[in-house]
Coordinates of C-alpha atoms and ligand atoms in Angstrom, one line a residue:
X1 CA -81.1 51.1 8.1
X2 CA -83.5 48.3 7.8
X3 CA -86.1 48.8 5.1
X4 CA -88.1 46.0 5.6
X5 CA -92.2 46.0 7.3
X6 CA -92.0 45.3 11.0
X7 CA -95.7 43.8 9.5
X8 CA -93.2 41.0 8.0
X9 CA -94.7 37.8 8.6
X10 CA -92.0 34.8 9.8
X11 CA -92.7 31.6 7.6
X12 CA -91.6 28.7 9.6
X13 CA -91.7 25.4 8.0
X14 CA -92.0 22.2 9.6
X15 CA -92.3 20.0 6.8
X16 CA -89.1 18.0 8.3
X17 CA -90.5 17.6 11.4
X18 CA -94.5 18.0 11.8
X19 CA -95.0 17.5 7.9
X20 CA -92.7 13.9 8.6
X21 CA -94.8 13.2 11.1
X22 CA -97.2 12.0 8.3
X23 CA -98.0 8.4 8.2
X24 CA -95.9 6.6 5.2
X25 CA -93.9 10.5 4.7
X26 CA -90.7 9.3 6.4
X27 CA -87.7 11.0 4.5
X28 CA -83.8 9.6 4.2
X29 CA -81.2 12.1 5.6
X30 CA -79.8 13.0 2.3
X31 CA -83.5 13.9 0.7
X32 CA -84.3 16.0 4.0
X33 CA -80.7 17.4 3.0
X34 CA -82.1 18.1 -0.5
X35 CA -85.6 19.8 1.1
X36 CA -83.9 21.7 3.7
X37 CA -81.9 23.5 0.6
X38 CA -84.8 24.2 -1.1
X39 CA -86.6 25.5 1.3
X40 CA -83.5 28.0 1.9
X41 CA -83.4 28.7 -2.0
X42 CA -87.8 29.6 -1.1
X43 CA -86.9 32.1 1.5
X44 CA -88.0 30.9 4.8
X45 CA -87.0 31.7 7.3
X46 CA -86.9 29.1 9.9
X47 CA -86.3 25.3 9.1
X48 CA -87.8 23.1 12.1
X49 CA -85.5 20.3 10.8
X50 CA -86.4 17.7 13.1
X51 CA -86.7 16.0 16.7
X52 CA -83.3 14.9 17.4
X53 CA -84.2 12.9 20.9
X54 CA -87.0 10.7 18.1
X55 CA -84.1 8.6 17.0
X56 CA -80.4 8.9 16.3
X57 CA -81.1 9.6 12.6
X58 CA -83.2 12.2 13.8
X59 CA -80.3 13.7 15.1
X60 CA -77.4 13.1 12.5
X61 CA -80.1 14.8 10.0
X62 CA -81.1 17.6 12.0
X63 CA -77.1 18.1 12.5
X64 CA -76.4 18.2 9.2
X65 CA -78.7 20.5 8.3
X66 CA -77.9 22.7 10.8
X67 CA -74.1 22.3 9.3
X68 CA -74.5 23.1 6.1
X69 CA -78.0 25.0 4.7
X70 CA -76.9 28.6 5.9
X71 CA -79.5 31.0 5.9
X72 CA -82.5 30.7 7.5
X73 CA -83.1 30.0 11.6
X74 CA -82.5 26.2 12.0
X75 CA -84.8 24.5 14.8
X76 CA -85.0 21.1 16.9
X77 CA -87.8 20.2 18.8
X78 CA -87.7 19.2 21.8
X79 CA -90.1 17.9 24.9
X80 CA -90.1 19.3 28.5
X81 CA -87.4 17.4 29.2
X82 CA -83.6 18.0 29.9
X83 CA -82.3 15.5 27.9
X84 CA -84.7 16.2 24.8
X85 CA -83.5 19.9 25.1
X86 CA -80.1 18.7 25.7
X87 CA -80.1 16.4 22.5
X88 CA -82.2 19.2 20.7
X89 CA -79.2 21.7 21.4
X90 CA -76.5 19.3 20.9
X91 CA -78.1 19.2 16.8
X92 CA -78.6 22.9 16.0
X93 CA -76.0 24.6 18.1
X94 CA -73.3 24.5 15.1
X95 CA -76.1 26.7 12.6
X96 CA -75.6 29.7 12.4
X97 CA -79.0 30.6 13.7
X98 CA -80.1 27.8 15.7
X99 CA -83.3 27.7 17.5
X100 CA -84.4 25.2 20.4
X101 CA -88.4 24.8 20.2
X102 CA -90.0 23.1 23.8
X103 CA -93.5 22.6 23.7
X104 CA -95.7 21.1 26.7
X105 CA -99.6 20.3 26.9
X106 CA -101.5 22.7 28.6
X107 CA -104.9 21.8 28.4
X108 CA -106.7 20.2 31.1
X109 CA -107.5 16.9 28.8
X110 CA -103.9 16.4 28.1
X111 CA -103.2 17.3 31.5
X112 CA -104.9 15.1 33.0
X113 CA -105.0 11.8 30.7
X114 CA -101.9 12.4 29.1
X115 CA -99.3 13.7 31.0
X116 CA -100.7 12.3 34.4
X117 CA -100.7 15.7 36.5
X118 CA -102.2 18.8 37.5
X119 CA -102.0 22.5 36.3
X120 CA -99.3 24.0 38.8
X121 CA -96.8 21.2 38.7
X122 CA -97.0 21.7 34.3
X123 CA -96.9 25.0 34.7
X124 CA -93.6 25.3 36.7
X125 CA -92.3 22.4 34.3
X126 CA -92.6 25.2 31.4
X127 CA -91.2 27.5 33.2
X128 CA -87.7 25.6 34.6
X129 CA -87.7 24.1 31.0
X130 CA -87.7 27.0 29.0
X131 CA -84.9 28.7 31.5
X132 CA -82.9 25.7 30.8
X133 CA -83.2 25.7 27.1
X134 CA -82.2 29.5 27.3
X135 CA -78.9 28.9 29.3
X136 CA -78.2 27.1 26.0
X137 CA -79.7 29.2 23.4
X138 CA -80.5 32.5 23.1
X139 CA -83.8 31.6 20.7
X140 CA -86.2 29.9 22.2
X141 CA -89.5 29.0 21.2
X142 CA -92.4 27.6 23.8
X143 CA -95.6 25.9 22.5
X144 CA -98.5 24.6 25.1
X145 CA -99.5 22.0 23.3
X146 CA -103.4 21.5 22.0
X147 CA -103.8 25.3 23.2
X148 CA -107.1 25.8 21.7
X149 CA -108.6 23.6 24.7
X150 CA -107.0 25.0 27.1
X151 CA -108.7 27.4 30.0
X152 CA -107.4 30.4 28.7
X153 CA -106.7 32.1 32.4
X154 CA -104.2 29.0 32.4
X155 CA -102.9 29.5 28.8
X156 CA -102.3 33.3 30.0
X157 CA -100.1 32.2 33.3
X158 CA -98.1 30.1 31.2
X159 CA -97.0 31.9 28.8
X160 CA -96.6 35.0 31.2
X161 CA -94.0 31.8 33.2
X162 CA -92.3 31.0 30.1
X163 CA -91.8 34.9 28.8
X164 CA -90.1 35.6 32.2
X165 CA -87.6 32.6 31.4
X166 CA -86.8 34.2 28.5
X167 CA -88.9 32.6 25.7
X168 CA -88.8 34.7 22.3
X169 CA -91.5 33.2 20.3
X170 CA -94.7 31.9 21.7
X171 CA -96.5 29.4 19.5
X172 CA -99.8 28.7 19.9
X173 CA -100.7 24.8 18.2
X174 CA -104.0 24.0 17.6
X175 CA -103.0 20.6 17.9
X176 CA -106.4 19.1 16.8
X177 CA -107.6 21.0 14.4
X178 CA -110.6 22.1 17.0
X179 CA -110.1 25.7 16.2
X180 CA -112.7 27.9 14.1
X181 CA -111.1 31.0 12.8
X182 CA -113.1 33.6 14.8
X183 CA -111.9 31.4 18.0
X184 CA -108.6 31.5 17.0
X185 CA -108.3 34.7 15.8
X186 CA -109.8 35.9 19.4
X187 CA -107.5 34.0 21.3
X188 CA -103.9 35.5 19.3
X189 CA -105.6 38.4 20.1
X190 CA -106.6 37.5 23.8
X191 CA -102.8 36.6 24.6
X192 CA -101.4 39.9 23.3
X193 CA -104.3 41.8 25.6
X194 CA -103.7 39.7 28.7
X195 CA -100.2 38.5 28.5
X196 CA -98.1 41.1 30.0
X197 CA -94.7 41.0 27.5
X198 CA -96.6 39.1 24.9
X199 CA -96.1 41.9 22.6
X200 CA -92.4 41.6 23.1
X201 CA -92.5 38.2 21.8
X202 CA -93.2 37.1 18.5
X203 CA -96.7 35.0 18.3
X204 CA -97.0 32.3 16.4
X205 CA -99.7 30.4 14.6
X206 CA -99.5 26.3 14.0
X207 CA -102.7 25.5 12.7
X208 CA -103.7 21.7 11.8
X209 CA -106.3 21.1 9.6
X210 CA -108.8 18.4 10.6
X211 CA -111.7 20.0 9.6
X212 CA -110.1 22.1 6.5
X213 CA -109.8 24.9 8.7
X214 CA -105.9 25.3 8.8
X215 CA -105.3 28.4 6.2
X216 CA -108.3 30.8 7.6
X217 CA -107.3 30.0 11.3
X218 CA -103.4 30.6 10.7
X219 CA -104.6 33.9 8.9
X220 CA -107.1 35.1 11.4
X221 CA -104.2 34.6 14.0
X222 CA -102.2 37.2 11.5
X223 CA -105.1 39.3 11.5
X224 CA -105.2 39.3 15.3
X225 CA -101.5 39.9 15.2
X226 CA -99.4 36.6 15.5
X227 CA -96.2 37.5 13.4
X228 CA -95.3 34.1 12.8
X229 CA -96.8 31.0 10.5
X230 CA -95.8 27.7 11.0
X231 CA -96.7 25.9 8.0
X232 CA -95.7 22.8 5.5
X233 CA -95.1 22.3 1.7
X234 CA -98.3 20.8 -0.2
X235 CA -99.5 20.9 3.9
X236 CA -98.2 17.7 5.1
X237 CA -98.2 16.8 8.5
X238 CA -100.1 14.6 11.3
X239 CA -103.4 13.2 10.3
X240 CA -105.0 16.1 7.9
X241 CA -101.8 18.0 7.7
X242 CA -100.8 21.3 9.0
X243 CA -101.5 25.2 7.2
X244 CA -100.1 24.4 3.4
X245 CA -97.2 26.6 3.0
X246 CA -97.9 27.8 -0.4
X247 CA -101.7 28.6 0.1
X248 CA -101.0 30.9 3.0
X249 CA -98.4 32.5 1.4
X250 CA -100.3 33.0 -1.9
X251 CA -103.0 34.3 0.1
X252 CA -101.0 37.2 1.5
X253 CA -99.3 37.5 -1.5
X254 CA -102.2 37.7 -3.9
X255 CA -104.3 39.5 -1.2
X256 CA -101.7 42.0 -0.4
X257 CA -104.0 44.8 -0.9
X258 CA -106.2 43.3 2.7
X259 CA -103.3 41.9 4.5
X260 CA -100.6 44.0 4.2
X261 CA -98.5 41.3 5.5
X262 CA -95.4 40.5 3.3
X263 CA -93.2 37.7 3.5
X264 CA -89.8 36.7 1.9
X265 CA -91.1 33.8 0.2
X266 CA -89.7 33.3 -3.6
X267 CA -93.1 32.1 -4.6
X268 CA -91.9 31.3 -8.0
X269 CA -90.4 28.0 -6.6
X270 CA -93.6 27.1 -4.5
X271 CA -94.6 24.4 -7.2
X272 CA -91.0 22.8 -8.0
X273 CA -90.5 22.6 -4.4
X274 CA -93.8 20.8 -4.1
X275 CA -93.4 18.4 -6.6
X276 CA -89.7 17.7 -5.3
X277 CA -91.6 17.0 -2.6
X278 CA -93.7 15.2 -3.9
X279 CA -91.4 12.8 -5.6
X280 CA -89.4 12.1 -2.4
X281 CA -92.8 11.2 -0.3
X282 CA -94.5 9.3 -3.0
X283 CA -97.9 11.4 -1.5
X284 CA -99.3 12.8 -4.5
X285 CA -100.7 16.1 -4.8
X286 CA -104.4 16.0 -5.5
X287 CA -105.3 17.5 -8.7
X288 CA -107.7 20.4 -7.5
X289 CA -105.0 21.3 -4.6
X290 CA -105.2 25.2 -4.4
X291 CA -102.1 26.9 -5.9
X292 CA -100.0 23.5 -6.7
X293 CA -102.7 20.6 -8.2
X294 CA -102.5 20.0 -11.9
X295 CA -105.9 21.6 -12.3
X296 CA -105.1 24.8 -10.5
X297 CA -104.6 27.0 -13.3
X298 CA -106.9 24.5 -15.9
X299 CA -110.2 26.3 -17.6
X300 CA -112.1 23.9 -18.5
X301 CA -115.4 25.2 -19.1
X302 CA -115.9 27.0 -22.4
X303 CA -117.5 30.5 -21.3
X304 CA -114.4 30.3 -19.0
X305 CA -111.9 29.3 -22.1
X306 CA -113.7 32.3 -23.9
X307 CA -112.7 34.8 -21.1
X308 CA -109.6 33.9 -20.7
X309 CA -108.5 34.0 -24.5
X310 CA -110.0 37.9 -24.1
X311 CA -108.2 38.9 -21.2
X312 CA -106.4 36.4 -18.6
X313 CA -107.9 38.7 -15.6
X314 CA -110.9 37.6 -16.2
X315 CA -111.2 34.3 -14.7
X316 CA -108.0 34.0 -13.2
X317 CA -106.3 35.7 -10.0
X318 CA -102.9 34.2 -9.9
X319 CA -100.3 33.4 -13.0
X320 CA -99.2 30.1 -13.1
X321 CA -95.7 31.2 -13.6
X322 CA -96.0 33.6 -10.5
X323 CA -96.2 30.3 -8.7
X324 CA -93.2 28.6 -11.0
X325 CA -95.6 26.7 -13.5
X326 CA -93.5 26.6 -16.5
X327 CA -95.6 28.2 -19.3
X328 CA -93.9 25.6 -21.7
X329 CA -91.9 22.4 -21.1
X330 CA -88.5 22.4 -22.6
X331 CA -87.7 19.1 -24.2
X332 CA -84.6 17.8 -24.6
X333 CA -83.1 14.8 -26.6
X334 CA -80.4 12.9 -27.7
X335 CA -78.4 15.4 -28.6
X336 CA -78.5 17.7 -25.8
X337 CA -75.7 18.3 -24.1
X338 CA -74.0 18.1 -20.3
X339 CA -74.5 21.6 -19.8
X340 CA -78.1 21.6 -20.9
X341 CA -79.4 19.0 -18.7
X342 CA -76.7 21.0 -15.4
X343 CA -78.8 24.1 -16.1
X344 CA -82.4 21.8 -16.7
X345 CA -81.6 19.8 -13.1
X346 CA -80.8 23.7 -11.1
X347 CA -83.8 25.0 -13.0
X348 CA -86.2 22.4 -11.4
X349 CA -84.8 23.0 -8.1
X350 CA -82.4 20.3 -7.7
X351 CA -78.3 20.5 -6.1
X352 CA -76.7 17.7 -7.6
X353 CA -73.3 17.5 -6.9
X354 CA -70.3 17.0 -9.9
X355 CA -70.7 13.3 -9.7
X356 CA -74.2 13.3 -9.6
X357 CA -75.1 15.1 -12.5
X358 CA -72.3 12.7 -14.4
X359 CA -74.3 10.2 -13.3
X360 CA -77.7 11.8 -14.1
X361 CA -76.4 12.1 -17.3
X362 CA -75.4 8.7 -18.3
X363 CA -78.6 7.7 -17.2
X364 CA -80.0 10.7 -19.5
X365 CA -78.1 9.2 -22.8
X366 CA -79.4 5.8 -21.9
X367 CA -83.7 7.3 -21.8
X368 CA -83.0 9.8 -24.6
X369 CA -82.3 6.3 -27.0
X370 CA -84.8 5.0 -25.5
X371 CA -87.3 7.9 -25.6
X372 CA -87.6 10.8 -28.8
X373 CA -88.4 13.8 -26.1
X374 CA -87.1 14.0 -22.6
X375 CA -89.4 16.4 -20.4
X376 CA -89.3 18.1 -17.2
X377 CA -90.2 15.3 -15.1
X378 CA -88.1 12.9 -17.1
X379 CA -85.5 15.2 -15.6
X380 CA -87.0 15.6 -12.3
X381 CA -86.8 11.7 -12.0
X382 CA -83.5 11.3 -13.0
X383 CA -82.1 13.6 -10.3
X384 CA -84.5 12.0 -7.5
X385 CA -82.7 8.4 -8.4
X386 CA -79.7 9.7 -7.9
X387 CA -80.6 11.4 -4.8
X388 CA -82.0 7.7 -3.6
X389 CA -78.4 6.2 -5.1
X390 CA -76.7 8.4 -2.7
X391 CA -77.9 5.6 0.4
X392 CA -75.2 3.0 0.7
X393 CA -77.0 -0.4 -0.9
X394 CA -77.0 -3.6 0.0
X395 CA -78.0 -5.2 -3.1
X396 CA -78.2 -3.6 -6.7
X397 CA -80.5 -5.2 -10.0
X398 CA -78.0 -6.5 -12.2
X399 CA -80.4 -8.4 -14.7
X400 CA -83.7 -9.9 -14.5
X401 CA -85.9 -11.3 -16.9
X402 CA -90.0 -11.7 -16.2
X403 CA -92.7 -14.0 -18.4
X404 CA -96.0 -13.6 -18.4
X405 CA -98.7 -14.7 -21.1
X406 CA -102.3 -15.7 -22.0
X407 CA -102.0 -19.8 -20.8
X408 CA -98.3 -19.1 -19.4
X409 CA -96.9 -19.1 -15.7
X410 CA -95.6 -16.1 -14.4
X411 CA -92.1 -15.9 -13.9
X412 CA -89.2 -14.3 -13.0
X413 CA -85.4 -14.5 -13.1
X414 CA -83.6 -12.3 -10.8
X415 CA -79.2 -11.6 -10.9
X416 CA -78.5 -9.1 -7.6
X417 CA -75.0 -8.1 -6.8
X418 CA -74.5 -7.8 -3.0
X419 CA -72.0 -5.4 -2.0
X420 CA -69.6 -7.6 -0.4
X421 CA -68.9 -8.4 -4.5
X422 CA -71.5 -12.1 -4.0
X423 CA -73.7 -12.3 -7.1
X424 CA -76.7 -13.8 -5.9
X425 CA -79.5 -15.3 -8.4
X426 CA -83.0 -17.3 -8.1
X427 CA -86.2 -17.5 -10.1
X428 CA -89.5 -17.9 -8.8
X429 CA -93.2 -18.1 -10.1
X430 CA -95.7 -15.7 -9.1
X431 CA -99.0 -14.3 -9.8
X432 CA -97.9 -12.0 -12.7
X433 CA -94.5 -11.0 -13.9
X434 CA -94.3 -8.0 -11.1
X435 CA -95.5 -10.5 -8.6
X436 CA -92.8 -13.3 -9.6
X437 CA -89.5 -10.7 -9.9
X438 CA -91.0 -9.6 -6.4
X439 CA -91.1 -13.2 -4.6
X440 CA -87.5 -13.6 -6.9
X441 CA -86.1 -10.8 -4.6
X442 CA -87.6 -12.0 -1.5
X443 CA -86.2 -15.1 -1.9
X444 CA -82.7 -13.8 -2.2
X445 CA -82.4 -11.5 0.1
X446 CA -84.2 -13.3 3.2
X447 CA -86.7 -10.7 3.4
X448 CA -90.4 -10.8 3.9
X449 CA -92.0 -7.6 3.1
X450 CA -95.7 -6.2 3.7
X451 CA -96.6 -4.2 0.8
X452 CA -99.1 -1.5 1.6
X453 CA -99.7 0.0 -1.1
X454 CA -98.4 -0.4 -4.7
X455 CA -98.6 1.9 -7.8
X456 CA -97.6 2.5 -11.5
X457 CA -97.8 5.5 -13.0
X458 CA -96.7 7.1 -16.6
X459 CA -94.4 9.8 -15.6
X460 CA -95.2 11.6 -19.2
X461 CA -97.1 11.3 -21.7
X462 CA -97.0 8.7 -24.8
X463 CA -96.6 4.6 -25.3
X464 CA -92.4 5.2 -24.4
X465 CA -93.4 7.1 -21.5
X466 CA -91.2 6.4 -18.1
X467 CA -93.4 4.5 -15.7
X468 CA -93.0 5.3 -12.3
X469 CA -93.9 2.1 -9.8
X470 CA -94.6 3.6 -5.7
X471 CA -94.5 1.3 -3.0
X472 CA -95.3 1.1 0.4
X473 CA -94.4 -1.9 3.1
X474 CA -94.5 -2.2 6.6
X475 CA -91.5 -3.5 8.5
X476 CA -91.4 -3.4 12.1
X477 CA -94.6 -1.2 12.7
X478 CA -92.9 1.8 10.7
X479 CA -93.7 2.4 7.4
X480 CA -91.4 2.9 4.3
X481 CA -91.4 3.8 0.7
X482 CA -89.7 3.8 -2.2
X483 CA -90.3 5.0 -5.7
X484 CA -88.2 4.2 -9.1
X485 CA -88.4 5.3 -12.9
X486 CA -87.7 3.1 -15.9
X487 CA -89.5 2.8 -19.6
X488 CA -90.1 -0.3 -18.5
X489 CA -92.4 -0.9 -15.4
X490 CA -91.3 -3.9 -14.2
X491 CA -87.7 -3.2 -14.0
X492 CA -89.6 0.1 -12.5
X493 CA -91.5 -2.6 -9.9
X494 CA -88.3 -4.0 -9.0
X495 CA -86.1 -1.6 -8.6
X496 CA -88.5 0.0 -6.0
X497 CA -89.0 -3.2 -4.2
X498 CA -84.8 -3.4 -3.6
X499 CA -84.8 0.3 -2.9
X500 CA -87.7 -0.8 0.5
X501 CA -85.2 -3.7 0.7
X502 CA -81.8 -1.7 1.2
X503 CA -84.0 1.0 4.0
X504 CA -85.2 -2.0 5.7
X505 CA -81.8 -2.9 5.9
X506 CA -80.1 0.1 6.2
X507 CA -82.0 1.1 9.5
X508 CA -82.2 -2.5 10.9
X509 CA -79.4 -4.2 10.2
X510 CA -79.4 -7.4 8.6
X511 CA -79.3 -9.5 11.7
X512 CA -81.7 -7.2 13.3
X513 CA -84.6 -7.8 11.1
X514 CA -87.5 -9.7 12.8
X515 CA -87.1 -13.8 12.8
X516 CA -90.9 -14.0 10.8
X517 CA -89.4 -11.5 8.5
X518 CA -86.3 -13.8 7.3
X519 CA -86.6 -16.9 5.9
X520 CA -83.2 -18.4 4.7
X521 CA -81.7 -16.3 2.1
X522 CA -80.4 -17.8 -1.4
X523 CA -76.8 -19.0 -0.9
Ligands
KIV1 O1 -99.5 20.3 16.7 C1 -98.7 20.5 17.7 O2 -99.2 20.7 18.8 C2 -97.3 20.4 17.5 C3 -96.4 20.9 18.6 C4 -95.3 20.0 18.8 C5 -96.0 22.3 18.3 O3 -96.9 20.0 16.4
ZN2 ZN1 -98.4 20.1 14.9

């Protein structure tokens, strides 16, 4: 017999999918792989892992997921539309648990501007779409899309359509982020009052957080009696992001006493799955980010230093290590061993397979002569690179050298290695030495790139500190990013710049790159 509380709240995370939707967030396959595992190791218990109809790496991803992370519910998303549902089905249906999720506007603004048409024809498109997505699956989730402005008579007859199709969890998005919590709170509660067979559904809450407002709305809708909480790690997602996974969890944890509502959540690895996070978006957590920001668990103040040396309950309502801070880095160095850095690399949340870790720890011999102490996010940063090496490349750094001085020109020599075996090499001038080993690259590869955005940062502390370089271009209208560790930045620089590079190519296809983004290419 089960022992668990019927009160047991369903995390759903859609980091992969709504939390993707974030502008510059895009993810390769194998780091959504990396996430989706993670987020099992957490204890969620449904992964939306994608929308397989949005393109056909969509799809391969959301397959492979569904293939291989066992565990939790895995979910595509899917439009009104046969062939999204199709496609959505044709993804998850190897999981275990798969899930198809169709969601369609329902308020009168989308209605009318958006989708063109009028109440009853939407509502019987609901209805014949959720009956087809449950010939195929036997969990289906509906969401009327931008819900909070919708008439709520309407919002009612929907559902009530879609629950006599057979839909098992109703999800109620405030799309917008228009929601206050005493509105949304009265409307979970509204559909359980008016919606005959509501109650044999599971609600669900998908909050956005435009005007800060995503955590107290999601939990009102728990208070009201949504059962569900669709939610994303460090809250990524469309525009302001969606309810942050870790806040609303940590808010029913540490509030158990008021909500009574438990959930499965490991919440020991809510900050290393963060900061993987994290790493593999380049969208930095801000500091004073509730439960994960470096100044979470700081005192600062003396009266509060003084408190806390007495007795930690006075100022402070969580541990750190409840959420996975680790109370003290381990170093390692030179002389650590294979097995030291296997058991570092799972400890910080990572699954690198055999060859991997060989590789992570070559690469660890080669920093730990470079560097006296190797710390956590040394460690973290050599298993994201080889999570990034996993991507079949294009072109690889074999050697560069950059000048730059008081009364000197910059420049930059560049040596690539192509991998049809070509060596390709060019120098260029620039207007410092980052600048030139960029244009160097440029010039070899045939690429013109838009940087966006472009940052260095020390990944620890201390002059032989790895330095992290960021970067963000624009190719084609979609953005891309790639982010690379070295003790020294430039190499840093340019091994980022290739990584953008071998994406760009990787998804385009040499010969499909736009002509103003190829000029002719160093022989
Ligand atoms: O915010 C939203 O309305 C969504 C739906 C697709 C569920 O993300
Ligand atoms: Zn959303």
């Amino acid at each position: 017999m089960s022992t668990e509380s019927p009160d047991r709240v369903i995390i759903f995370d859609t980091t992969l999918r709504d939390g993707e939707q974030s502008p510059g967030c895009s993810m390769q396959p194998n780091e959504k792989l990396e996430i989706a595992f993670a987020l099992r190791d957490l204890g969620v218990d449904v992964i939306e892992a994608g929308f397989p109809i949005a393109s056909p790496g969509d799809f391969e991803s959301v397959r492979t997921i569904a293939r291989q992370v066992q565990g939790p519910v895995i979910c595509g998303l899917a439009r009104a539309a046969k062939m999204d549902i199709e496609r959505a089905w044709d993804a998850v249906k190897d999981a275990a648990r798969p899930r198809i999720h169709v969601f369609l506007s329902s308020s009168d603004i989308h209605i009318q501007h958006q989708l063109k048409s009028d109440r009853a024809t939407v509502k019987a498109k609901a209805k014949e779409m959720v009956a087809f997505a449950r010939s195929l699956c036997a969990d289906v989730e509906f969401s009327p899309m931008d819900a909070t402005r919708t008439d709520p008579d309407y919002l009612h007859a929907m559902l009530d359509a879609v629950i006599a199709e057979g839909a098992t969890t109703l999800n109620i998005p405030d799309t917008v982020g228009y929601a206050t919590p005493d509105d949304y709170g009265a409307m979970i509660a509204g559909i359980l009052k008016h919606v005959p067979g509501a109650a044999r559904t599971v609600i669900s809450t998908h909050t956005h957080d435009d005007l800060g407002l995503a955590v107290p709305n999601a939990l009102a809708g728990l208070m009201a009696g949504a059962r569900q909480v669709e939610c994303t790690i460090n809250g990524l997602g469309e525009r302001a992001g969606n309810t942050a996974l870790e806040e609303i969890v940590m808010a029913l944890h540490t509030r158990a006493d008021f909500y009574k509502l438990p959930t499965r959540i490991n919440t020991r690895l809510l900050y290393p799955i963060s900061r993987k996070l994290s790493h593999i978006t380049g969208m930095q957590v801000q500091r004073n980010k509730a439960i994960v920001g470096q100044n979470a668990f700081a005192h600062e103040s003396g009266i509060h230093q003084d408190g806390m040396l007495k007795d930690r309950s006075t100022y402070e309502i969580m541990k750190p290590e409840d959420v996975g801070i680790p109370q003290t880095e381990l170093v390692l160095g030179k002389h650590s061993g294979r097995h030291a850095l296997r058991q570092r690399v799972a400890d910080l949340g990572y699954h690198l397979s055999d060859e991997q870790l060989n590789n992570a720890f070559d690469a660890f011999k080669i920093l730990a002569d470079r560097k006296k102490e190797v710390y956590d996010a040394d460690i973290e940063s050599l298993a994201e690179n080889q999570l990034q090496t996993t991507t079949t490349k294009l072109y690889t750094l074999q050697a560069f050298t950059s000048n730059a001085g008081t009364g000197t020109l910059p420049s930059a020599a560049v040596c690539l290695w192509r991998s049809d075996g070509t060596i390709l090499k060019d120098a260029a001038t620039g207007d410092g030495p980052v600048d030139a080993v960029f244009k160097t690259i440029a010039r070899i590869c045939g690429v013109n790139i838009k940087l966006i955005d472009y940052r260095v940062r020390a990944v620890t502390v201390g002059t032989d500190a790895q330095g992290e370089a960021y970067i963000e271009a624009e190719h084609a209208g979609r953005k891309l990013h790639a982010r690379a560790v070295s003790t020294d930045i430039v190499e840093a620089s340019a091994l980022a710049y290739l990584e953008i590079i071998n994406r760009m190519v990787s998804r385009d296809g040499r010969d499909r790159l736009l002509p103003t983004d190829i000029f002719p290419a160093t022989a």
